[in-house]
mmCIF file with all atom_site columns, C-alpha atoms in Angstrom:
data_model
loop_
_atom_site.group_PDB
_atom_site.id
_atom_site.type_symbol
_atom_site.label_atom_id
_atom_site.label_alt_id
_atom_site.label_comp_id
_atom_site.label_asym_id
_atom_site.label_entity_id
_atom_site.label_seq_id
_atom_site.pdbx_PDB_ins_code
_atom_site.Cartn_x
_atom_site.Cartn_y
_atom_site.Cartn_z
_atom_site.occupancy
_atom_site.B_iso_or_equiv
_atom_site.pdbx_formal_charge
_atom_site.auth_seq_id
_atom_site.auth_comp_id
_atom_site.auth_asym_id
_atom_site.auth_atom_id
_atom_site.pdbx_PDB_model_num
ATOM 1   C CA . LYS A 1 1   ? 0.859   11.534  -14.889 1.00 79.00 ? 1   LYS A CA 1
ATOM 2   C CA . ARG A 1 2   ? 1.871   8.644   -11.702 1.00 77.00 ? 2   ARG A CA 1
ATOM 3   C CA . ILE A 1 3   ? 3.944   9.971   -8.735  1.00 73.00 ? 3   ILE A CA 1
ATOM 4   C CA . TYR A 1 4   ? 5.223   7.006   -6.470  1.00 76.00 ? 4   TYR A CA 1
ATOM 5   C CA . ALA A 1 5   ? 6.490   8.533   -3.344  1.00 77.00 ? 5   ALA A CA 1
ATOM 6   C CA . ALA A 1 6   ? 7.226   7.369   0.055   1.00 78.00 ? 6   ALA A CA 1
ATOM 7   C CA . TRP A 1 7   ? 5.567   9.436   2.898   1.00 80.00 ? 7   TRP A CA 1
ATOM 8   C CA . LEU A 1 8   ? 9.228   9.992   5.100   1.00 83.00 ? 8   LEU A CA 1
ATOM 9   C CA . SER A 1 9   ? 12.829  10.586  3.804   1.00 84.00 ? 9   SER A CA 1
ATOM 10  C CA . TYR A 1 10  ? 14.070  10.647  7.500   1.00 87.00 ? 10  TYR A CA 1
ATOM 11  C CA . ALA A 1 11  ? 13.417  8.756   10.772  1.00 88.00 ? 11  ALA A CA 1
ATOM 12  C CA . GLU A 1 12  ? 15.036  8.422   14.036  1.00 90.00 ? 12  GLU A CA 1
ATOM 13  C CA . TYR A 1 13  ? 14.207  7.467   17.073  1.00 88.00 ? 13  TYR A CA 1
ATOM 14  C CA . ILE A 1 14  ? 15.713  8.835   20.307  1.00 85.00 ? 14  ILE A CA 1
ATOM 15  C CA . GLU A 1 15  ? 16.816  6.748   22.433  1.00 87.00 ? 15  GLU A CA 1
ATOM 16  C CA . GLY A 1 16  ? 14.769  6.543   25.705  1.00 85.00 ? 16  GLY A CA 1
ATOM 17  C CA . SER A 1 17  ? 13.015  10.080  25.032  1.00 85.00 ? 17  SER A CA 1
ATOM 18  C CA . GLY A 1 18  ? 10.427  8.953   23.822  1.00 82.00 ? 18  GLY A CA 1
ATOM 19  C CA . LEU A 1 19  ? 11.113  11.128  21.098  1.00 87.00 ? 19  LEU A CA 1
ATOM 20  C CA . VAL A 1 20  ? 10.795  10.599  16.866  1.00 88.00 ? 20  VAL A CA 1
ATOM 21  C CA . ARG A 1 21  ? 11.879  12.898  14.603  1.00 89.00 ? 21  ARG A CA 1
ATOM 22  C CA . VAL A 1 22  ? 10.631  12.344  10.728  1.00 87.00 ? 22  VAL A CA 1
ATOM 23  C CA . ARG A 1 23  ? 11.119  13.729  8.009   1.00 87.00 ? 23  ARG A CA 1
ATOM 24  C CA . PHE A 1 24  ? 8.327   14.085  4.821   1.00 84.00 ? 24  PHE A CA 1
ATOM 25  C CA . ASP A 1 25  ? 9.774   13.940  1.113   1.00 84.00 ? 25  ASP A CA 1
ATOM 26  C CA . LYS A 1 26  ? 9.848   17.010  -0.452  1.00 83.00 ? 26  LYS A CA 1
ATOM 27  C CA . SER A 1 27  ? 7.904   15.779  -3.037  1.00 82.00 ? 27  SER A CA 1
ATOM 28  C CA . LEU A 1 28  ? 4.865   16.034  -0.263  1.00 79.00 ? 28  LEU A CA 1
ATOM 29  C CA . LYS A 1 29  ? 5.010   19.298  -0.015  1.00 79.00 ? 29  LYS A CA 1
ATOM 30  C CA . PRO A 1 30  ? 2.797   20.918  -2.133  1.00 74.00 ? 30  PRO A CA 1
ATOM 31  C CA . TYR A 1 31  ? 0.016   18.481  -1.418  1.00 71.00 ? 31  TYR A CA 1
ATOM 32  C CA . LEU A 1 32  ? 0.958   19.029  2.661   1.00 69.00 ? 32  LEU A CA 1
ATOM 33  C CA . LEU A 1 33  ? 0.857   22.239  2.643   1.00 66.00 ? 33  LEU A CA 1
ATOM 34  C CA . GLN A 1 34  ? -3.255  22.952  1.331   1.00 64.00 ? 34  GLN A CA 1
ATOM 35  C CA . LEU A 1 35  ? -3.442  20.426  4.534   1.00 61.00 ? 35  LEU A CA 1
ATOM 36  C CA . GLN A 1 36  ? -3.820  24.032  6.060   1.00 58.00 ? 36  GLN A CA 1
ATOM 37  C CA . GLY A 1 37  ? -7.468  24.481  4.755   1.00 58.00 ? 37  GLY A CA 1
ATOM 38  C CA . HIS A 1 38  ? -8.370  21.320  3.420   1.00 55.00 ? 38  HIS A CA 1
ATOM 39  C CA . PHE A 1 39  ? -7.883  19.047  6.509   1.00 62.00 ? 39  PHE A CA 1
ATOM 40  C CA . THR A 1 40  ? -10.187 16.276  8.337   1.00 71.00 ? 40  THR A CA 1
ATOM 41  C CA . GLN A 1 41  ? -10.299 15.623  12.074  1.00 75.00 ? 41  GLN A CA 1
ATOM 42  C CA . TYR A 1 42  ? -11.546 12.868  14.166  1.00 75.00 ? 42  TYR A CA 1
ATOM 43  C CA . HIS A 1 43  ? -10.648 11.587  17.468  1.00 79.00 ? 43  HIS A CA 1
ATOM 44  C CA . LEU A 1 44  ? -8.280  8.180   17.387  1.00 78.00 ? 44  LEU A CA 1
ATOM 45  C CA . SER A 1 45  ? -10.148 6.673   19.677  1.00 79.00 ? 45  SER A CA 1
ATOM 46  C CA . HIS A 1 46  ? -12.980 6.415   17.197  1.00 80.00 ? 46  HIS A CA 1
ATOM 47  C CA . VAL A 1 47  ? -10.675 4.707   14.874  1.00 85.00 ? 47  VAL A CA 1
ATOM 48  C CA . VAL A 1 48  ? -8.093  2.368   16.830  1.00 84.00 ? 48  VAL A CA 1
ATOM 49  C CA . ASN A 1 49  ? -10.680 -0.693  17.306  1.00 86.00 ? 49  ASN A CA 1
ATOM 50  C CA . PHE A 1 50  ? -11.369 -0.533  13.785  1.00 90.00 ? 50  PHE A CA 1
ATOM 51  C CA . LYS A 1 51  ? -9.944  -3.690  12.237  1.00 91.00 ? 51  LYS A CA 1
ATOM 52  C CA . GLY A 1 52  ? -10.704 -3.869  8.810   1.00 90.00 ? 52  GLY A CA 1
ATOM 53  C CA . GLN A 1 53  ? -8.797  -2.167  6.063   1.00 89.00 ? 53  GLN A CA 1
ATOM 54  C CA . TYR A 1 54  ? -11.460 0.255   4.303   1.00 94.00 ? 54  TYR A CA 1
ATOM 55  C CA . SER A 1 55  ? -13.241 0.928   7.676   1.00 94.00 ? 55  SER A CA 1
ATOM 56  C CA . ILE A 1 56  ? -10.882 3.862   8.461   1.00 92.00 ? 56  ILE A CA 1
ATOM 57  C CA . ARG A 1 57  ? -10.402 4.736   4.966   1.00 92.00 ? 57  ARG A CA 1
ATOM 58  C CA . LEU A 1 58  ? -14.675 5.068   4.832   1.00 95.00 ? 58  LEU A CA 1
ATOM 59  C CA . TYR A 1 59  ? -14.810 6.511   7.905   1.00 94.00 ? 59  TYR A CA 1
ATOM 60  C CA . GLU A 1 60  ? -12.263 9.518   6.659   1.00 91.00 ? 60  GLU A CA 1
ATOM 61  C CA . LEU A 1 61  ? -14.655 9.720   3.575   1.00 92.00 ? 61  LEU A CA 1
ATOM 62  C CA . LEU A 1 62  ? -17.422 10.030  5.755   1.00 93.00 ? 62  LEU A CA 1
ATOM 63  C CA . LYS A 1 63  ? -16.327 12.242  8.366   1.00 91.00 ? 63  LYS A CA 1
ATOM 64  C CA . MET A 1 64  ? -15.433 15.103  5.466   1.00 88.00 ? 64  MET A CA 1
ATOM 65  C CA . LYS A 1 65  ? -18.356 15.551  5.147   1.00 88.00 ? 65  LYS A CA 1
ATOM 66  C CA . ALA A 1 66  ? -19.344 15.476  9.030   1.00 87.00 ? 66  ALA A CA 1
ATOM 67  C CA . TYR A 1 67  ? -19.611 19.376  9.699   1.00 83.00 ? 67  TYR A CA 1
ATOM 68  C CA . THR A 1 68  ? -23.229 18.926  6.997   1.00 84.00 ? 68  THR A CA 1
ATOM 69  C CA . ALA A 1 69  ? -25.331 17.915  8.786   1.00 84.00 ? 69  ALA A CA 1
ATOM 70  C CA . ILE A 1 70  ? -28.384 18.507  9.809   1.00 86.00 ? 70  ILE A CA 1
ATOM 71  C CA . LYS A 1 71  ? -30.317 17.498  13.281  1.00 85.00 ? 71  LYS A CA 1
ATOM 72  C CA . SER A 1 72  ? -26.486 15.379  13.353  1.00 89.00 ? 72  SER A CA 1
ATOM 73  C CA . LYS A 1 73  ? -27.958 13.778  10.067  1.00 93.00 ? 73  LYS A CA 1
ATOM 74  C CA . PHE A 1 74  ? -25.694 13.799  6.639   1.00 94.00 ? 74  PHE A CA 1
ATOM 75  C CA . ASN A 1 75  ? -25.731 11.737  3.476   1.00 94.00 ? 75  ASN A CA 1
ATOM 76  C CA . ARG A 1 76  ? -22.108 10.858  0.938   1.00 95.00 ? 76  ARG A CA 1
ATOM 77  C CA . SER A 1 77  ? -23.017 9.867   -2.415  1.00 96.00 ? 77  SER A CA 1
ATOM 78  C CA . PHE A 1 78  ? -20.051 7.751   -4.620  1.00 96.00 ? 78  PHE A CA 1
ATOM 79  C CA . GLU A 1 79  ? -19.755 7.037   -8.132  1.00 96.00 ? 79  GLU A CA 1
ATOM 80  C CA . ILE A 1 80  ? -19.485 2.905   -7.982  1.00 94.00 ? 80  ILE A CA 1
ATOM 81  C CA . GLU A 1 81  ? -15.896 3.802   -9.899  1.00 93.00 ? 81  GLU A CA 1
ATOM 82  C CA . ASP A 1 82  ? -14.646 6.551   -7.529  1.00 94.00 ? 82  ASP A CA 1
ATOM 83  C CA . PHE A 1 83  ? -15.518 4.282   -4.751  1.00 95.00 ? 83  PHE A CA 1
ATOM 84  C CA . ARG A 1 84  ? -13.451 1.411   -5.122  1.00 94.00 ? 84  ARG A CA 1
ATOM 85  C CA . ALA A 1 85  ? -10.661 4.198   -6.244  1.00 92.00 ? 85  ALA A CA 1
ATOM 86  C CA . VAL A 1 86  ? -10.764 6.017   -3.046  1.00 92.00 ? 86  VAL A CA 1
ATOM 87  C CA . LEU A 1 87  ? -10.062 2.954   -0.875  1.00 92.00 ? 87  LEU A CA 1
ATOM 88  C CA . GLY A 1 88  ? -8.265  1.228   -3.120  1.00 91.00 ? 88  GLY A CA 1
ATOM 89  C CA . ILE A 1 89  ? -9.626  -1.546  -4.577  1.00 93.00 ? 89  ILE A CA 1
ATOM 90  C CA . GLN A 1 90  ? -8.517  -3.017  -7.892  1.00 90.00 ? 90  GLN A CA 1
ATOM 91  C CA . LYS A 1 91  ? -9.905  -3.117  -10.969 1.00 86.00 ? 91  LYS A CA 1
ATOM 92  C CA . ASN A 1 92  ? -9.497  -7.043  -10.743 1.00 90.00 ? 92  ASN A CA 1
ATOM 93  C CA . GLU A 1 93  ? -10.918 -6.896  -6.968  1.00 93.00 ? 93  GLU A CA 1
ATOM 94  C CA . TYR A 1 94  ? -14.730 -7.756  -6.015  1.00 94.00 ? 94  TYR A CA 1
ATOM 95  C CA . ARG A 1 95  ? -15.962 -7.778  -9.509  1.00 91.00 ? 95  ARG A CA 1
ATOM 96  C CA . ILE A 1 96  ? -19.077 -8.912  -8.238  1.00 93.00 ? 96  ILE A CA 1
ATOM 97  C CA . PHE A 1 97  ? -20.893 -6.810  -6.391  1.00 94.00 ? 97  PHE A CA 1
ATOM 98  C CA . SER A 1 98  ? -22.390 -8.892  -3.892  1.00 94.00 ? 98  SER A CA 1
ATOM 99  C CA . ASN A 1 99  ? -18.936 -10.232 -3.145  1.00 95.00 ? 99  ASN A CA 1
ATOM 100 C CA . LEU A 1 100 ? -17.504 -6.124  -2.327  1.00 95.00 ? 100 LEU A CA 1
ATOM 101 C CA . ARG A 1 101 ? -20.556 -5.265  -0.747  1.00 96.00 ? 101 ARG A CA 1
ATOM 102 C CA . ARG A 1 102 ? -20.144 -8.731  1.007   1.00 96.00 ? 102 ARG A CA 1
ATOM 103 C CA . LYS A 1 103 ? -16.968 -8.570  1.609   1.00 95.00 ? 103 LYS A CA 1
ATOM 104 C CA . VAL A 1 104 ? -15.708 -4.232  2.130   1.00 96.00 ? 104 VAL A CA 1
ATOM 105 C CA . ILE A 1 105 ? -18.806 -2.665  2.932   1.00 97.00 ? 105 ILE A CA 1
ATOM 106 C CA . GLU A 1 106 ? -21.091 -4.036  4.816   1.00 97.00 ? 106 GLU A CA 1
ATOM 107 C CA . PRO A 1 107 ? -17.819 -4.731  7.700   1.00 96.00 ? 107 PRO A CA 1
ATOM 108 C CA . ALA A 1 108 ? -17.015 -1.200  7.727   1.00 96.00 ? 108 ALA A CA 1
ATOM 109 C CA . ILE A 1 109 ? -20.182 -0.428  7.959   1.00 96.00 ? 109 ILE A CA 1
ATOM 110 C CA . GLU A 1 110 ? -20.775 -1.976  11.431  1.00 96.00 ? 110 GLU A CA 1
ATOM 111 C CA . GLU A 1 111 ? -17.379 -1.167  12.774  1.00 95.00 ? 111 GLU A CA 1
ATOM 112 C CA . ILE A 1 112 ? -18.248 2.135   11.971  1.00 95.00 ? 112 ILE A CA 1
ATOM 113 C CA . SER A 1 113 ? -20.519 2.462   13.754  1.00 94.00 ? 113 SER A CA 1
ATOM 114 C CA . LYS A 1 114 ? -20.496 -0.085  16.921  1.00 92.00 ? 114 LYS A CA 1
ATOM 115 C CA . ASN A 1 115 ? -16.718 2.224   17.426  1.00 90.00 ? 115 ASN A CA 1
ATOM 116 C CA . SER A 1 116 ? -16.650 5.439   16.330  1.00 91.00 ? 116 SER A CA 1
ATOM 117 C CA . ASP A 1 117 ? -18.977 8.573   16.808  1.00 91.00 ? 117 ASP A CA 1
ATOM 118 C CA . LEU A 1 118 ? -20.619 7.843   12.656  1.00 93.00 ? 118 LEU A CA 1
ATOM 119 C CA . ILE A 1 119 ? -24.297 5.973   12.643  1.00 94.00 ? 119 ILE A CA 1
ATOM 120 C CA . ILE A 1 120 ? -24.739 5.059   9.422   1.00 96.00 ? 120 ILE A CA 1
ATOM 121 C CA . GLU A 1 121 ? -28.266 4.340   9.241   1.00 96.00 ? 121 GLU A CA 1
ATOM 122 C CA . ASP A 1 122 ? -28.853 3.398   5.765   1.00 96.00 ? 122 ASP A CA 1
ATOM 123 C CA . ILE A 1 123 ? -26.718 3.101   1.909   1.00 96.00 ? 123 ILE A CA 1
ATOM 124 C CA . ILE A 1 124 ? -29.233 3.692   -1.169  1.00 96.00 ? 124 ILE A CA 1
ATOM 125 C CA . TYR A 1 125 ? -28.067 1.725   -4.001  1.00 96.00 ? 125 TYR A CA 1
ATOM 126 C CA . ASN A 1 126 ? -28.570 3.662   -7.215  1.00 95.00 ? 126 ASN A CA 1
ATOM 127 C CA . ARG A 1 127 ? -28.691 1.123   -10.074 1.00 94.00 ? 127 ARG A CA 1
ATOM 128 C CA . GLU A 1 128 ? -28.591 1.970   -13.804 1.00 93.00 ? 128 GLU A CA 1
ATOM 129 C CA . GLY A 1 129 ? -30.309 -1.022  -15.203 1.00 92.00 ? 129 GLY A CA 1
ATOM 130 C CA . LYS A 1 130 ? -29.386 -3.993  -13.315 1.00 90.00 ? 130 LYS A CA 1
ATOM 131 C CA . LYS A 1 131 ? -25.896 -2.523  -12.541 1.00 93.00 ? 131 LYS A CA 1
ATOM 132 C CA . ILE A 1 132 ? -25.253 -0.559  -9.197  1.00 94.00 ? 132 ILE A CA 1
ATOM 133 C CA . LYS A 1 133 ? -23.813 2.912   -10.755 1.00 95.00 ? 133 LYS A CA 1
ATOM 134 C CA . GLU A 1 134 ? -24.198 4.995   -6.567  1.00 96.00 ? 134 GLU A CA 1
ATOM 135 C CA . LEU A 1 135 ? -23.396 4.522   -3.448  1.00 96.00 ? 135 LEU A CA 1
ATOM 136 C CA . ASN A 1 136 ? -25.139 7.060   -0.809  1.00 97.00 ? 136 ASN A CA 1
ATOM 137 C CA . PHE A 1 137 ? -24.073 6.671   2.735   1.00 97.00 ? 137 PHE A CA 1
ATOM 138 C CA . ILE A 1 138 ? -27.096 8.421   5.269   1.00 96.00 ? 138 ILE A CA 1
ATOM 139 C CA . ALA A 1 139 ? -25.238 8.342   8.710   1.00 96.00 ? 139 ALA A CA 1
ATOM 140 C CA . ARG A 1 140 ? -25.412 9.935   11.846  1.00 94.00 ? 140 ARG A CA 1
ATOM 141 C CA . VAL A 1 141 ? -23.229 12.138  14.162  1.00 92.00 ? 141 VAL A CA 1
ATOM 142 C CA . ARG A 1 142 ? -23.959 10.249  17.876  1.00 85.00 ? 142 ARG A CA 1
ATOM 143 C CA . GLU A 1 143 ? -22.710 11.836  20.733  1.00 75.00 ? 143 GLU A CA 1
ATOM 144 C CA . PHE A 1 144 ? -21.190 10.447  23.412  1.00 57.00 ? 144 PHE A CA 1
ATOM 145 C CA . GLU A 1 145 ? -17.429 10.889  25.161  1.00 53.00 ? 145 GLU A CA 1
ATOM 146 C CA . PRO A 1 146 ? -14.822 8.952   23.522  1.00 51.00 ? 146 PRO A CA 1
ATOM 147 C CA . LYS A 1 147 ? -13.002 6.697   25.409  1.00 52.00 ? 147 LYS A CA 1
ATOM 148 C CA . SER A 1 148 ? -9.892  7.451   26.827  1.00 51.00 ? 148 SER A CA 1
ATOM 149 C CA . LEU A 1 149 ? -6.236  7.102   25.736  1.00 49.00 ? 149 LEU A CA 1
ATOM 150 C CA . LEU A 1 150 ? -5.594  4.788   28.910  1.00 52.00 ? 150 LEU A CA 1
ATOM 151 C CA . GLU A 1 151 ? -9.127  2.799   28.049  1.00 58.00 ? 151 GLU A CA 1
ATOM 152 C CA . HIS A 1 152 ? -7.776  2.402   25.061  1.00 54.00 ? 152 HIS A CA 1
ATOM 153 C CA . SER A 1 153 ? -3.767  1.084   25.883  1.00 53.00 ? 153 SER A CA 1
ATOM 154 C CA . GLU A 1 154 ? -5.710  -1.266  28.512  1.00 57.00 ? 154 GLU A CA 1
ATOM 155 C CA . GLU A 1 155 ? -7.894  -2.688  26.043  1.00 57.00 ? 155 GLU A CA 1
ATOM 156 C CA . ILE A 1 156 ? -5.208  -2.800  23.367  1.00 50.00 ? 156 ILE A CA 1
ATOM 157 C CA . GLN A 1 157 ? -2.581  -4.011  25.532  1.00 54.00 ? 157 GLN A CA 1
ATOM 158 C CA . LYS A 1 158 ? -5.154  -7.042  26.233  1.00 54.00 ? 158 LYS A CA 1
ATOM 159 C CA . GLU A 1 159 ? -5.654  -7.653  22.681  1.00 50.00 ? 159 GLU A CA 1
ATOM 160 C CA . THR A 1 160 ? -2.677  -9.674  21.306  1.00 48.00 ? 160 THR A CA 1
ATOM 161 C CA . ASN A 1 161 ? -2.928  -9.629  17.673  1.00 56.00 ? 161 ASN A CA 1
ATOM 162 C CA . HIS A 1 162 ? -3.487  -6.549  16.173  1.00 64.00 ? 162 HIS A CA 1
ATOM 163 C CA . PRO A 1 163 ? -1.807  -5.484  13.188  1.00 69.00 ? 163 PRO A CA 1
ATOM 164 C CA . ILE A 1 164 ? -0.903  -1.879  14.258  1.00 67.00 ? 164 ILE A CA 1
ATOM 165 C CA . ILE A 1 165 ? 0.880   -2.673  17.903  1.00 67.00 ? 165 ILE A CA 1
ATOM 166 C CA . ASP A 1 166 ? 2.415   -5.285  16.212  1.00 69.00 ? 166 ASP A CA 1
ATOM 167 C CA . ARG A 1 167 ? 3.924   -3.368  13.203  1.00 69.00 ? 167 ARG A CA 1
ATOM 168 C CA . LEU A 1 168 ? 4.596   -0.686  15.270  1.00 70.00 ? 168 LEU A CA 1
ATOM 169 C CA . THR A 1 169 ? 6.224   -3.189  18.352  1.00 69.00 ? 169 THR A CA 1
ATOM 170 C CA . SER A 1 170 ? 8.331   -4.216  15.609  1.00 71.00 ? 170 SER A CA 1
ATOM 171 C CA . LEU A 1 171 ? 9.385   -1.082  15.327  1.00 71.00 ? 171 LEU A CA 1
ATOM 172 C CA . GLY A 1 172 ? 11.036  -1.085  18.717  1.00 68.00 ? 172 GLY A CA 1
ATOM 173 C CA . PHE A 1 173 ? 7.230   1.241   20.065  1.00 66.00 ? 173 PHE A CA 1
ATOM 174 C CA . ALA A 1 174 ? 5.716   -0.402  23.327  1.00 62.00 ? 174 ALA A CA 1
ATOM 175 C CA . ILE A 1 175 ? 2.048   0.804   25.227  1.00 57.00 ? 175 ILE A CA 1
ATOM 176 C CA . GLY A 1 176 ? 2.843   2.991   28.077  1.00 53.00 ? 176 GLY A CA 1
ATOM 177 C CA . THR A 1 177 ? 0.771   4.423   31.056  1.00 40.00 ? 177 THR A CA 1
#
């Protein structure tokens, strides 16, 4: 059985206050209640500069395992079909693995390692015969001070073609200091 639901059943912007009231759809209640003990936290500043559509999801999946790091290193494995599913990649997309690696995996690794607190040091492609069956990401947690929101705000204001900013501004939001 598949369930399709919109996240929000209500959204209201209170003019001039900077406040937005939202109501989550009732069908999400059991899932949202489970979040009390099962969630991943990260600084928004670590992902705000991601441009690739798969970078943030891969970052979140890796960040879920970062707490297991020993001497700041950890790994996360995915069977290839599960990996495609959690990233929302359809079966007819990137059917040839080299395309998946070149268009999805490598750009996401580069963005995550450059912009976040995680550095992906290696990826091991486990094979069964000639076919890739599993991906094993080897990552390390980088210790650094995240940029302030003001620094990010200034960077984003300089950037004119950021899809997230375009979408938010089309909804009436503006970047302020």
